[in-house]
Structures are given as structure tokens and as C-alpha cells.
Amino acid sequence: MTESLSTRQGAPAPGDGVASAPSPPRPRPAAPPRRPLPRALWWTGAFVVGAFLAIGVLWAGGGYSRVPLDRAISSAPMAEIPLAKNGTPDLRALRNEVRRLERELRAFQPRGTYVVIDRMNNRLWLRQGDDVVLDAPVSTGSGTVLLEQGSGRKWIFDTPAGVHRVRHKVEDPVWRKPDWAFLEEGQPLPKNAGDRLEYGMLGEYALYLGDGYLIHGTLYERLIGRSVTHGCVRVGRDDLRKVYASSPVGTKVYIF
Amino acid sequence: MRGERASGLALALGALVALGSVGLARAQQPSAEDLARETAKLELRLEAAKEDGAYLVLNPASDALVVMLQNVALREIAVLDADVGAPRTLFMARKGPRDLAGRIWRAGSVDPPLVVQRRELIVEKIDPDPTGQEEIVPPTPQEAYPAPERFRVRFEGGLEMLVESYRGPEGERGSAKLGSTGWFRERWETLWPGKASPLRLRLLLDAKDAAELWRSLPQEGVRLLVEP
């Protein structure tokens, strides 16, 4: 009843002192026959691999073609070639047309120095033809909207883009404060015109561009480079001296 | 006798030189095709100059993108690298508009756009004591409008101008090579029909120049002239 399983199978029991003969190799149990993959699984696998391959080819074959710019512009457009009476190209007419167009384009070019103002980056350049004479940080319009309730008056403090001219120039300019300056400060509008005048606020010089817009100096040099003005262009003292000295009345001012 | 011979020789030489210079001048004269091309180029420049607002001129010969207003250069930006391409399908470039240089590209809209921040002040009543107000120091343009690493301007007619920033050592030219993210991004864009523009002009600019260009571009209605 207590006979162990190993004794029953002929293996020596521990402690019986009998050297046992090597047991013959046990026959391996036959491997179960491999079942073929179900057809559906095989097709699914093939589909997944195929889909990955297709996406890979689509992916790798996508993107953009790349041609260097100078090689991409191989053919320049051509204007119509006029013909002379004898049927040959009328070179004289073509030359005249080229000269006329060049003249028209030259008419846009400013003579001498001109001022360029980048109002979104707060920079001013003084240019002479292709040369940049001065590159200076400035302050331009803050973009603030001031609305007076009741009257409905509204001001937008943007520096106006476009082509302007220096209308006139003033040393030690006096600021005649407009209504918005009082409203913004929460002060009543003065009845006396003299109460609108403020000295020293505009720095040493002012160049008038029209419609109340100026290029001028400032007491607040630390704010140069920030958009803080009511539409005027504030320039630092040393740069303003150069701009004032190099820009006679009539100088074109390009604001973009 | 000898003097006569010498003067005759000098005369003949002079005639030869005159004939040669006339022939040379004729040979150097531009052909009708050259003049017609020059006319077309100038007509485009004039057309762009006559319209309102600033516009961009890309000059492949000088590797410069110029901001212009009424035919006046406002600002030149060095182009470190530029290429033109069309979206590809299975390694084949799709056909797009080919006349990159023969027209003014208009109505370009910037993506992502810059939205101008406007503070609105409503004056209701007179404040008798404005001294208590704190001075507000507004941010610089760089702080207020941080520029993206890359931006696009999509023009009417199918051109897309992609501007990428290059942040390399100063003075070093940019590389046309795309990073791995760029490679994947391009493929992702072109995988979906209708997402990619039929013609793409890619410009690599110095990061500072690219940021300043993004801020100063009109957000709608950008015009671009690619010089032939």
C-alpha cells in the first residue's frame, strides 16, 4: 500500500544498496502533428504586412521634389516682339520700350537719403541708395484702442504704413497735446489752448510727417524698442541727431 | 615717300579698328529675345511698384529676399538656401504651376498668422486722481510676438512659400538638409490629398531675419515677385 511509484516503475529505491543497470532510453512521446495556420489568419498576416509595405512605399515616395531655385527658373517670361515693316523684329521699338520702363521705375526712386521704419520690429534705417547709413531701434504705435464713451470718439494708436515725406523740421519742439492725451490721463480737456502746450516731451528735434505723426525724441529712452507711442516714431537722442541732420524737408519716409 | 607709306598704313589700321569695333558692338547688342525678356521683367517690376503696400522680391542671382515698397528697397534679407519643389507621389513629382518667375503671386496669407494684440481703453469718466496708476512697461516685439521656427505664406494660384529658420553659428551658411522631423513632417503633409500646395518655394533664412520677416509681413495680401 505504501509502495512508492518509483519502486513500481523499477527504479532503485533510495538506500536499497543495489547498483542498478542503466535504464534504456525512454521513447520520446511523438510530437503532436503540426496544425496548419488557419487560412483566415494567414490572409490577415499577409494583409497587414502588405499594408505596412504599401504605406512605407507611399511614405518614402512622398514629400517634395527639390530643385535649387536658380535651376527651377530656367525660362524667363518674354514680352511680345513687335515686327518692323519688313517682318523682322523691331529692335528699336523694343529698346525704346525698355528705356521707357526703366525711366518709369527710376521715377519711384528717392533722391538722396530716405528713412525706412519697420513698425512691427521697432527699427529705423537711414538709407542712401543701397547703403544703410543708420540702423536704430525706435518705438512705434502701441496699437491701443481708446474709446470715449458718450461721444463715441475712438482712437487707434498705430503708426501709419505707407510712403510719407518730411513736411517740416523743428528744433526744441513743443507738443500741443491732443484730446486723447487728456482723456488717457483722466484729465478734463483744457479750455485755454495754452494749457495744451508741453515743453521738452518731444526731445531735441521733431520731423513732421503730416496728420499729427512725427519722428521725435523722448524723455523715456528706456522704452525705446517697445511699442508704446500713440503713432509717432520715437528715436533715441544720438540717433535722432543723425536722422535730423541727414533728412532735409522732402525726404521720403517709408513705413512698413 | 616713306612718310606717305606710314600714313597710309596708319589709315588702314584705323579703318580696321573702326570696322572691328562696329562689328563688336553689333555682336554685343542684345537680341530681340533678350530685349523681350527684359521688357517682361521691367513690366512686372512696374506692376508691383504701382500697387499699394509692401511686397517681396526674390532675386535668385543675388540670393536675397527684398522687402520693397514702390520699387524702393526697404530691407534685404540674405537667403541661405532656396529650393523649389512639388509634392511627390510614389517618388514622382506631381505637376504643378511652372511659371514661378513669370508673374506676381498675390493674396498670400501667412500661416501661422500674427494676431496684433490691442489693449482697449474705455474712458467713462474723468479720473480725478490718475497718480495712483502703475506704469505699464509693454513687452518688446520679440516678447509680444515670438516667431515660429517655420512659417508659410500661401498665395493664390497654388504657390506656398515656406520660410525656415537657421540657427547655426554666425556667418555660417545654412544647410539644405532636412532633419528627421522635417523629413517625417513633409511626408505626412503630402500623404493627404489637398493638404500640400502644388508648388513650394522653400527659403532658409537666418533665425533673426526669419522672425523679423514674419512680424513685419502684412498678414493678408502678401505679394511676391520672383525675378527671372
CSV table of C-alpha atoms in Angstrom, one decimal:
chain,number,residue,atom,x,y,z
A,1,MET,CA,0.0,0.0,0.0
A,2,THR,CA,2.9,2.3,0.9
A,3,GLU,CA,5.0,1.2,-2.2
A,4,SER,CA,6.3,4.2,-3.9
A,5,LEU,CA,5.6,5.0,-7.5
A,6,SER,CA,9.4,4.8,-8.4
A,7,THR,CA,9.7,1.3,-7.0
A,8,ARG,CA,6.8,0.2,-9.0
A,9,GLN,CA,8.4,1.5,-12.1
A,10,GLY,CA,11.7,-0.4,-11.5
A,11,ALA,CA,13.8,2.5,-10.4
A,12,PRO,CA,16.1,1.8,-7.4
A,13,ALA,CA,14.7,2.9,-4.2
A,14,PRO,CA,17.0,5.1,-2.1
A,15,GLY,CA,19.1,3.0,0.3
A,16,ASP,CA,18.4,-0.5,-1.2
A,17,GLY,CA,22.2,-0.8,-1.9
A,18,VAL,CA,21.7,-2.4,-5.3
A,19,ALA,CA,23.5,-0.9,-8.3
A,20,SER,CA,21.0,-0.6,-10.9
A,21,ALA,CA,21.6,-1.1,-14.6
A,22,PRO,CA,21.3,1.9,-16.9
A,23,SER,CA,17.8,2.3,-18.0
A,24,PRO,CA,17.1,2.1,-21.7
A,25,PRO,CA,16.3,5.5,-23.3
A,26,ARG,CA,12.8,6.3,-22.9
A,27,PRO,CA,11.0,6.6,-26.2
A,28,ARG,CA,10.1,10.3,-26.8
A,29,PRO,CA,6.5,10.9,-27.0
A,30,ALA,CA,5.5,11.6,-30.6
A,31,ALA,CA,5.1,15.3,-31.3
A,32,PRO,CA,1.6,16.2,-32.0
A,33,PRO,CA,1.1,16.8,-35.7
A,34,ARG,CA,1.6,20.5,-36.6
A,35,ARG,CA,-1.7,22.0,-37.4
A,36,PRO,CA,-1.6,24.4,-40.4
A,37,LEU,CA,-2.4,28.0,-39.7
A,38,PRO,CA,-5.9,28.8,-40.3
A,39,ARG,CA,-6.4,30.3,-43.7
A,40,ALA,CA,-8.0,33.4,-42.3
A,41,LEU,CA,-5.0,34.1,-40.0
A,42,TRP,CA,-2.6,33.7,-42.9
A,43,TRP,CA,-4.5,36.1,-45.0
A,44,THR,CA,-4.7,38.6,-42.2
A,45,GLY,CA,-1.0,38.5,-41.7
A,46,ALA,CA,-0.4,38.9,-45.4
A,47,PHE,CA,-2.7,41.9,-45.5
A,48,VAL,CA,-1.0,43.6,-42.5
A,49,VAL,CA,2.4,43.1,-44.0
A,50,GLY,CA,1.2,44.3,-47.4
A,51,ALA,CA,-0.5,47.3,-45.9
A,52,PHE,CA,2.7,48.2,-44.0
A,53,LEU,CA,4.8,47.8,-47.1
A,54,ALA,CA,2.3,50.0,-49.2
A,55,ILE,CA,2.2,52.7,-46.5
A,56,GLY,CA,6.0,52.6,-46.3
A,57,VAL,CA,6.4,53.0,-50.1
A,58,LEU,CA,3.8,55.8,-50.1
A,59,TRP,CA,5.5,57.4,-47.2
A,60,ALA,CA,9.0,57.2,-48.6
A,61,GLY,CA,7.9,58.2,-52.0
A,62,GLY,CA,6.1,61.2,-50.7
A,63,GLY,CA,7.5,64.6,-49.6
A,64,TYR,CA,8.6,67.2,-52.1
A,65,SER,CA,10.9,67.2,-55.0
A,66,ARG,CA,13.7,69.6,-54.6
A,67,VAL,CA,15.3,71.7,-57.3
A,68,PRO,CA,17.6,74.6,-56.5
A,69,LEU,CA,15.9,77.9,-57.1
A,70,ASP,CA,18.3,79.1,-59.9
A,71,ARG,CA,17.7,75.9,-61.8
A,72,ALA,CA,14.0,76.0,-61.3
A,73,ILE,CA,13.7,79.3,-63.1
A,74,SER,CA,15.0,78.2,-66.5
A,75,SER,CA,12.7,80.1,-68.8
A,76,ALA,CA,12.1,83.8,-68.2
A,77,PRO,CA,8.9,85.3,-69.5
A,78,MET,CA,9.0,87.2,-72.7
A,79,ALA,CA,7.1,90.2,-73.9
A,80,GLU,CA,5.6,90.2,-77.4
A,81,ILE,CA,8.2,91.1,-80.0
A,82,PRO,CA,7.0,93.8,-82.3
A,83,LEU,CA,7.8,93.4,-86.0
A,84,ALA,CA,9.2,96.0,-88.4
A,85,LYS,CA,7.7,96.7,-91.8
A,86,ASN,CA,10.0,94.1,-93.4
A,87,GLY,CA,8.8,91.4,-91.0
A,88,THR,CA,11.9,91.3,-88.8
A,89,PRO,CA,11.9,92.0,-85.1
A,90,ASP,CA,11.7,95.7,-84.4
A,91,LEU,CA,14.7,96.2,-82.2
A,92,ARG,CA,14.4,99.9,-82.0
A,93,ALA,CA,10.8,99.7,-80.7
A,94,LEU,CA,11.9,97.1,-78.1
A,95,ARG,CA,14.9,99.2,-76.9
A,96,ASN,CA,12.6,102.3,-76.6
A,97,GLU,CA,10.2,100.2,-74.6
A,98,VAL,CA,12.9,99.1,-72.2
A,99,ARG,CA,14.1,102.7,-71.8
A,100,ARG,CA,10.6,103.9,-71.1
A,101,LEU,CA,10.0,101.2,-68.4
A,102,GLU,CA,13.4,102.0,-66.8
A,103,ARG,CA,12.5,105.7,-66.7
A,104,GLU,CA,9.2,104.9,-65.1
A,105,LEU,CA,10.8,102.7,-62.5
A,106,ARG,CA,13.5,105.3,-61.8
A,107,ALA,CA,10.8,107.9,-61.1
A,108,PHE,CA,9.9,105.9,-57.9
A,109,GLN,CA,13.4,106.0,-56.5
A,110,PRO,CA,14.0,108.7,-53.9
A,111,ARG,CA,16.9,111.1,-54.4
A,112,GLY,CA,19.5,111.1,-51.7
A,113,THR,CA,18.7,109.8,-48.2
A,114,TYR,CA,15.5,108.2,-47.2
A,115,VAL,CA,14.1,106.8,-44.0
A,116,VAL,CA,12.7,103.3,-43.6
A,117,ILE,CA,10.7,102.3,-40.5
A,118,ASP,CA,9.7,98.7,-39.6
A,119,ARG,CA,6.9,99.3,-37.2
A,120,MET,CA,6.5,95.7,-36.1
A,121,ASN,CA,10.1,95.3,-35.2
A,122,ASN,CA,10.6,98.8,-34.0
A,123,ARG,CA,13.6,99.6,-36.2
A,124,LEU,CA,14.6,102.6,-38.3
A,125,TRP,CA,17.1,102.6,-41.1
A,126,LEU,CA,18.5,105.7,-42.8
A,127,ARG,CA,19.4,104.7,-46.3
A,128,GLN,CA,21.2,106.2,-49.2
A,129,GLY,CA,20.6,104.1,-52.3
A,130,ASP,CA,21.8,100.6,-51.4
A,131,ASP,CA,23.8,101.8,-48.4
A,132,VAL,CA,22.4,101.7,-44.9
A,133,VAL,CA,23.7,104.8,-43.1
A,134,LEU,CA,22.0,104.2,-39.8
A,135,ASP,CA,20.2,101.2,-38.1
A,136,ALA,CA,18.5,102.3,-34.9
A,137,PRO,CA,15.9,100.9,-32.5
A,138,VAL,CA,12.8,103.1,-32.2
A,139,SER,CA,9.4,103.0,-30.6
A,140,THR,CA,6.2,102.9,-32.7
A,141,GLY,CA,2.5,102.8,-32.1
A,142,SER,CA,1.2,100.7,-29.3
A,143,GLY,CA,-1.9,99.6,-31.2
A,144,THR,CA,-4.1,100.6,-28.2
A,145,VAL,CA,-7.7,101.5,-28.8
A,146,LEU,CA,-9.0,104.4,-26.8
A,147,LEU,CA,-12.7,104.9,-26.7
A,148,GLU,CA,-14.5,107.8,-25.2
A,149,GLN,CA,-17.9,106.7,-24.0
A,150,GLY,CA,-20.7,109.1,-24.6
A,151,SER,CA,-19.2,110.9,-27.6
A,152,GLY,CA,-18.2,107.6,-29.2
A,153,ARG,CA,-14.9,109.1,-30.3
A,154,LYS,CA,-12.3,106.4,-30.9
A,155,TRP,CA,-8.5,106.5,-31.5
A,156,ILE,CA,-6.3,103.6,-32.7
A,157,PHE,CA,-2.7,104.3,-31.8
A,158,ASP,CA,-1.0,102.7,-34.9
A,159,THR,CA,1.9,104.1,-36.8
A,160,PRO,CA,0.6,104.5,-40.4
A,161,ALA,CA,2.2,102.3,-43.0
A,162,GLY,CA,2.9,103.8,-46.5
A,163,VAL,CA,5.1,106.5,-48.1
A,164,HIS,CA,5.4,109.8,-46.3
A,165,ARG,CA,7.5,112.9,-46.6
A,166,VAL,CA,9.2,115.1,-44.0
A,167,ARG,CA,6.9,118.1,-44.2
A,168,HIS,CA,9.0,120.3,-41.9
A,169,LYS,CA,11.6,120.1,-39.1
A,170,VAL,CA,11.7,121.7,-35.7
A,171,GLU,CA,14.4,122.1,-33.1
A,172,ASP,CA,13.2,122.0,-29.5
A,173,PRO,CA,9.7,121.1,-30.5
A,174,VAL,CA,6.7,121.9,-28.3
A,175,TRP,CA,4.0,119.3,-28.0
A,176,ARG,CA,0.5,120.5,-28.4
A,177,LYS,CA,-1.4,117.8,-26.5
A,178,PRO,CA,-4.4,116.5,-28.4
A,179,ASP,CA,-7.7,115.5,-26.7
A,180,TRP,CA,-6.7,111.8,-26.4
A,181,ALA,CA,-3.7,112.7,-24.2
A,182,PHE,CA,-6.0,114.4,-21.7
A,183,LEU,CA,-8.6,111.6,-21.8
A,184,GLU,CA,-5.9,109.0,-21.3
A,185,GLU,CA,-4.6,110.8,-18.3
A,186,GLY,CA,-8.1,111.2,-16.9
A,187,GLN,CA,-7.9,114.9,-17.1
A,188,PRO,CA,-10.5,117.3,-18.3
A,189,LEU,CA,-10.0,119.0,-21.6
A,190,PRO,CA,-8.4,122.4,-21.2
A,191,LYS,CA,-10.4,125.5,-22.1
A,192,ASN,CA,-7.3,127.5,-22.8
A,193,ALA,CA,-5.2,126.5,-25.8
A,194,GLY,CA,-2.1,127.4,-24.0
A,195,ASP,CA,-2.7,124.7,-21.4
A,196,ARG,CA,-2.2,122.1,-24.2
A,197,LEU,CA,1.4,123.0,-24.7
A,198,GLU,CA,4.0,120.8,-23.2
A,199,TYR,CA,7.8,121.6,-23.4
A,200,GLY,CA,10.6,119.1,-23.6
A,201,MET,CA,8.4,116.0,-24.2
A,202,LEU,CA,9.4,115.5,-27.8
A,203,GLY,CA,13.2,115.7,-27.3
A,204,GLU,CA,15.6,117.9,-29.2
A,205,TYR,CA,14.1,117.6,-32.6
A,206,ALA,CA,10.9,116.7,-34.5
A,207,LEU,CA,10.3,115.8,-38.1
A,208,TYR,CA,6.7,116.3,-39.1
A,209,LEU,CA,5.2,113.7,-41.4
A,210,GLY,CA,1.6,115.1,-41.5
A,211,ASP,CA,-1.7,114.2,-39.9
A,212,GLY,CA,-0.1,114.7,-36.4
A,213,TYR,CA,2.5,112.0,-36.9
A,214,LEU,CA,6.1,112.9,-36.1
A,215,ILE,CA,9.6,111.4,-35.7
A,216,HIS,CA,10.8,112.8,-32.5
A,217,GLY,CA,12.9,112.2,-29.4
A,218,THR,CA,11.7,111.2,-25.9
A,219,LEU,CA,12.3,111.6,-22.2
A,220,TYR,CA,11.7,107.9,-21.8
A,221,GLU,CA,14.7,106.4,-23.5
A,222,ARG,CA,14.4,103.1,-21.6
A,223,LEU,CA,11.2,102.4,-23.6
A,224,ILE,CA,12.9,102.6,-26.9
A,225,GLY,CA,12.4,99.4,-28.8
A,226,ARG,CA,8.9,98.8,-27.4
A,227,SER,CA,5.6,99.7,-29.0
A,228,VAL,CA,4.5,102.5,-26.7
A,229,THR,CA,3.6,105.5,-28.8
A,230,HIS,CA,0.4,107.0,-30.0
A,231,GLY,CA,1.5,106.5,-33.6
A,232,CYS,CA,4.6,108.7,-33.7
A,233,VAL,CA,8.1,107.3,-34.0
A,234,ARG,CA,10.3,107.9,-31.0
A,235,VAL,CA,14.1,107.8,-31.6
A,236,GLY,CA,16.9,107.8,-29.1
A,237,ARG,CA,18.8,111.1,-28.7
A,238,ASP,CA,22.0,110.3,-30.6
A,239,ASP,CA,20.2,108.5,-33.4
A,240,LEU,CA,17.7,111.4,-33.7
A,241,ARG,CA,20.5,113.8,-34.2
A,242,LYS,CA,21.8,111.8,-37.2
A,243,VAL,CA,18.3,111.4,-38.6
A,244,TYR,CA,17.6,115.1,-38.2
A,245,ALA,CA,20.9,116.1,-39.8
A,246,SER,CA,20.6,113.8,-42.8
A,247,SER,CA,16.9,114.3,-43.6
A,248,PRO,CA,16.1,117.6,-45.3
A,249,VAL,CA,12.5,118.6,-45.8
A,250,GLY,CA,11.0,116.5,-48.6
A,251,THR,CA,12.9,113.3,-47.5
A,252,LYS,CA,10.8,110.2,-48.1
A,253,VAL,CA,9.8,108.1,-45.2
A,254,TYR,CA,8.7,104.5,-45.9
A,255,ILE,CA,6.9,102.8,-43.1
A,256,PHE,CA,6.0,99.1,-43.4
B,1,MET,CA,57.8,108.5,-99.8
B,2,ARG,CA,58.3,106.7,-96.5
B,3,GLY,CA,56.1,109.2,-94.8
B,4,GLU,CA,53.2,108.6,-97.3
B,5,ARG,CA,53.5,104.9,-96.8
B,6,ALA,CA,53.4,105.2,-93.0
B,7,SER,CA,50.3,107.5,-93.1
B,8,GLY,CA,48.6,105.0,-95.5
B,9,LEU,CA,49.4,102.2,-93.1
B,10,ALA,CA,48.0,104.2,-90.2
B,11,LEU,CA,44.9,105.0,-92.1
B,12,ALA,CA,44.3,101.3,-93.0
B,13,LEU,CA,44.9,100.3,-89.4
B,14,GLY,CA,42.4,103.0,-88.2
B,15,ALA,CA,39.8,101.7,-90.7
B,16,LEU,CA,40.3,98.2,-89.5
B,17,VAL,CA,39.9,99.2,-85.9
B,18,ALA,CA,36.8,101.2,-86.6
B,19,LEU,CA,35.3,98.3,-88.6
B,20,GLY,CA,36.2,95.8,-85.8
B,21,SER,CA,34.6,98.0,-83.1
B,22,VAL,CA,31.4,98.4,-85.2
B,23,GLY,CA,31.3,94.6,-85.6
B,24,LEU,CA,31.9,94.0,-81.9
B,25,ALA,CA,29.2,96.5,-80.9
B,26,ARG,CA,26.8,94.7,-83.2
B,27,ALA,CA,27.7,91.4,-81.8
B,28,GLN,CA,27.2,92.7,-78.2
B,29,GLN,CA,23.8,94.1,-79.0
B,30,PRO,CA,21.1,92.3,-77.2
B,31,SER,CA,18.9,90.1,-79.4
B,32,ALA,CA,15.1,90.6,-79.8
B,33,GLU,CA,14.5,87.8,-77.3
B,34,ASP,CA,16.8,89.4,-74.7
B,35,LEU,CA,15.0,92.7,-75.1
B,36,ALA,CA,11.6,91.0,-74.9
B,37,ARG,CA,12.7,89.2,-71.7
B,38,GLU,CA,14.0,92.5,-70.2
B,39,THR,CA,10.7,94.2,-71.1
B,40,ALA,CA,8.7,91.5,-69.4
B,41,LYS,CA,10.8,91.7,-66.3
B,42,LEU,CA,10.5,95.5,-66.1
B,43,GLU,CA,6.8,95.4,-66.7
B,44,LEU,CA,6.4,93.0,-63.8
B,45,ARG,CA,8.5,95.3,-61.5
B,46,LEU,CA,6.5,98.3,-62.6
B,47,GLU,CA,3.2,96.5,-62.0
B,48,ALA,CA,4.3,95.5,-58.5
B,49,ALA,CA,5.6,99.0,-57.7
B,50,LYS,CA,2.3,100.7,-58.7
B,51,GLU,CA,0.2,98.7,-56.3
B,52,ASP,CA,-0.3,99.7,-52.7
B,53,GLY,CA,1.6,98.2,-49.9
B,54,ALA,CA,5.0,96.5,-49.4
B,55,TYR,CA,5.9,93.4,-51.4
B,56,LEU,CA,8.6,90.8,-51.6
B,57,VAL,CA,11.1,90.4,-54.4
B,58,LEU,CA,13.2,87.3,-54.5
B,59,ASN,CA,16.3,87.6,-56.6
B,60,PRO,CA,17.9,84.3,-57.2
B,61,ALA,CA,21.0,85.9,-58.7
B,62,SER,CA,21.9,87.8,-55.5
B,63,ASP,CA,20.5,85.2,-53.0
B,64,ALA,CA,18.3,88.0,-51.4
B,65,LEU,CA,14.7,88.4,-50.4
B,66,VAL,CA,14.0,92.1,-50.6
B,67,VAL,CA,11.1,93.9,-48.9
B,68,MET,CA,10.1,96.7,-51.3
B,69,LEU,CA,7.6,99.5,-51.5
B,70,GLN,CA,7.1,101.4,-54.7
B,71,ASN,CA,10.2,100.0,-56.2
B,72,VAL,CA,12.3,101.1,-53.2
B,73,ALA,CA,14.3,98.5,-51.3
B,74,LEU,CA,13.3,98.7,-47.6
B,75,ARG,CA,15.1,95.7,-46.4
B,76,GLU,CA,17.3,93.0,-47.9
B,77,ILE,CA,17.4,89.6,-46.2
B,78,ALA,CA,20.1,87.1,-47.2
B,79,VAL,CA,18.7,83.8,-48.4
B,80,LEU,CA,20.9,81.0,-47.1
B,81,ASP,CA,19.3,78.3,-49.2
B,82,ALA,CA,16.4,78.1,-51.5
B,83,ASP,CA,14.7,75.3,-53.5
B,84,VAL,CA,11.5,74.7,-55.4
B,85,GLY,CA,9.5,71.6,-55.3
B,86,ALA,CA,6.2,69.9,-56.0
B,87,PRO,CA,4.6,67.2,-53.8
B,88,ARG,CA,5.6,63.7,-54.8
B,89,THR,CA,3.5,60.5,-55.1
B,90,LEU,CA,5.4,57.3,-55.3
B,91,PHE,CA,8.7,59.2,-56.0
B,92,MET,CA,7.1,61.1,-58.9
B,93,ALA,CA,6.6,64.8,-58.6
B,94,ARG,CA,3.1,65.9,-59.3
B,95,LYS,CA,2.6,68.5,-62.0
B,96,GLY,CA,2.1,72.0,-60.6
B,97,PRO,CA,2.2,75.5,-61.9
B,98,ARG,CA,5.6,76.1,-63.6
B,99,ASP,CA,5.6,79.8,-64.1
B,100,LEU,CA,7.2,80.7,-60.8
B,101,ALA,CA,9.1,83.7,-62.2
B,102,GLY,CA,6.6,85.0,-64.8
B,103,ARG,CA,4.0,86.5,-62.5
B,104,ILE,CA,3.3,88.4,-59.3
B,105,TRP,CA,2.0,86.0,-56.7
B,106,ARG,CA,-0.8,87.7,-54.8
B,107,ALA,CA,-3.1,87.4,-51.8
B,108,GLY,CA,-0.6,85.5,-49.8
B,109,SER,CA,-1.8,84.6,-46.3
B,110,VAL,CA,0.6,83.9,-43.5
B,111,ASP,CA,0.4,80.7,-41.5
B,112,PRO,CA,0.6,80.9,-38.5
B,113,PRO,CA,-0.7,84.4,-38.6
B,114,LEU,CA,0.4,87.2,-36.3
B,115,VAL,CA,-2.5,88.5,-34.3
B,116,VAL,CA,-1.9,92.1,-33.2
B,117,GLN,CA,-2.6,92.5,-29.5
B,118,ARG,CA,-4.7,95.5,-28.9
B,119,ARG,CA,-5.4,96.9,-25.5
B,120,GLU,CA,-8.8,98.6,-25.3
B,121,LEU,CA,-9.2,101.6,-23.0
B,122,ILE,CA,-12.7,102.9,-22.4
B,123,VAL,CA,-12.8,106.4,-20.9
B,124,GLU,CA,-16.1,106.5,-18.9
B,125,LYS,CA,-15.4,109.4,-16.6
B,126,ILE,CA,-12.7,111.7,-15.6
B,127,ASP,CA,-10.4,110.2,-13.0
B,128,PRO,CA,-9.6,113.0,-10.6
B,129,ASP,CA,-6.5,111.2,-9.3
B,130,PRO,CA,-4.6,109.4,-12.0
B,131,THR,CA,-1.4,109.4,-10.0
B,132,GLY,CA,-2.2,106.0,-8.4
B,133,GLN,CA,-1.9,104.3,-11.8
B,134,GLU,CA,1.0,102.0,-12.3
B,135,GLU,CA,3.3,102.5,-15.3
B,136,ILE,CA,2.9,99.5,-17.6
B,137,VAL,CA,6.1,98.6,-19.5
B,138,PRO,CA,4.9,96.8,-22.6
B,139,PRO,CA,6.9,93.8,-23.9
B,140,THR,CA,9.3,94.1,-26.8
B,141,PRO,CA,8.1,92.8,-30.2
B,142,GLN,CA,10.2,89.7,-29.7
B,143,GLU,CA,8.5,89.1,-26.4
B,144,ALA,CA,5.0,90.0,-27.5
B,145,TYR,CA,5.2,88.1,-30.8
B,146,PRO,CA,7.6,85.2,-30.6
B,147,ALA,CA,8.1,84.0,-34.1
B,148,PRO,CA,7.6,80.3,-35.2
B,149,GLU,CA,10.6,78.2,-36.3
B,150,ARG,CA,8.9,77.9,-39.7
B,151,PHE,CA,6.0,79.7,-41.4
B,152,ARG,CA,4.3,79.6,-44.7
B,153,VAL,CA,2.7,82.1,-47.0
B,154,ARG,CA,0.1,80.6,-49.2
B,155,PHE,CA,-0.6,82.5,-52.4
B,156,GLU,CA,-3.5,82.4,-54.8
B,157,GLY,CA,-2.7,80.2,-57.7
B,158,GLY,CA,-1.0,77.4,-55.7
B,159,LEU,CA,2.3,78.7,-54.6
B,160,GLU,CA,3.4,78.1,-51.0
B,161,MET,CA,6.4,79.9,-49.6
B,162,LEU,CA,7.9,78.0,-46.7
B,163,VAL,CA,10.3,80.0,-44.6
B,164,GLU,CA,12.6,78.0,-42.2
B,165,SER,CA,14.9,79.4,-39.6
B,166,TYR,CA,18.5,78.6,-39.4
B,167,ARG,CA,20.2,78.8,-36.0
B,168,GLY,CA,23.8,78.0,-36.8
B,169,PRO,CA,27.0,79.7,-35.9
B,170,GLU,CA,27.0,83.3,-37.0
B,171,GLY,CA,28.4,83.7,-40.5
B,172,GLU,CA,28.0,80.1,-41.4
B,173,ARG,CA,25.8,79.3,-44.3
B,174,GLY,CA,22.7,77.2,-43.7
B,175,SER,CA,22.3,73.6,-44.9
B,176,ALA,CA,19.6,72.4,-47.2
B,177,LYS,CA,19.4,69.1,-45.3
B,178,LEU,CA,16.2,68.3,-43.5
B,179,GLY,CA,16.3,67.0,-40.0
B,180,SER,CA,14.5,63.7,-39.3
B,181,THR,CA,11.5,65.6,-38.0
B,182,GLY,CA,11.4,67.7,-41.2
B,183,TRP,CA,11.6,64.5,-43.3
B,184,PHE,CA,8.6,63.0,-41.5
B,185,ARG,CA,6.6,66.2,-41.5
B,186,GLU,CA,7.0,66.6,-45.2
B,187,ARG,CA,5.8,63.1,-45.9
B,188,TRP,CA,2.9,63.5,-43.5
B,189,GLU,CA,1.8,66.7,-45.4
B,190,THR,CA,2.0,65.1,-48.8
B,191,LEU,CA,0.3,61.9,-47.8
B,192,TRP,CA,-3.1,63.6,-47.6
B,193,PRO,CA,-4.6,64.8,-50.8
B,194,GLY,CA,-5.3,68.5,-50.9
B,195,LYS,CA,-3.1,69.3,-47.9
B,196,ALA,CA,0.1,70.1,-49.8
B,197,SER,CA,0.4,73.1,-52.2
B,198,PRO,CA,1.1,72.2,-55.8
B,199,LEU,CA,4.2,74.3,-55.8
B,200,ARG,CA,6.5,75.0,-52.9
B,201,LEU,CA,9.3,77.5,-52.6
B,202,ARG,CA,11.4,76.8,-49.6
B,203,LEU,CA,13.6,79.5,-48.2
B,204,LEU,CA,16.1,79.1,-45.4
B,205,LEU,CA,16.8,82.4,-43.6
B,206,ASP,CA,18.8,83.3,-40.5
B,207,ALA,CA,16.6,82.8,-37.5
B,208,LYS,CA,16.6,86.5,-36.6
B,209,ASP,CA,15.8,87.6,-40.1
B,210,ALA,CA,13.0,85.0,-40.4
B,211,ALA,CA,11.4,86.1,-37.2
B,212,GLU,CA,11.5,89.8,-38.2
B,213,LEU,CA,10.1,89.0,-41.6
B,214,TRP,CA,7.2,87.1,-40.0
B,215,ARG,CA,6.4,90.0,-37.8
B,216,SER,CA,6.6,92.6,-40.5
B,217,LEU,CA,4.7,90.8,-43.2
B,218,PRO,CA,1.2,92.0,-43.9
B,219,GLN,CA,-0.9,89.1,-42.6
B,220,GLU,CA,-3.2,89.1,-45.6
B,221,GLY,CA,-2.4,90.0,-49.2
B,222,VAL,CA,1.3,89.4,-49.3
B,223,ARG,CA,2.7,89.8,-52.8
B,224,LEU,CA,5.8,88.1,-54.1
B,225,LEU,CA,7.7,88.6,-57.3
B,226,VAL,CA,10.4,86.1,-58.2
B,227,GLU,CA,12.8,87.8,-60.6
B,228,PRO,CA,13.7,85.7,-63.6
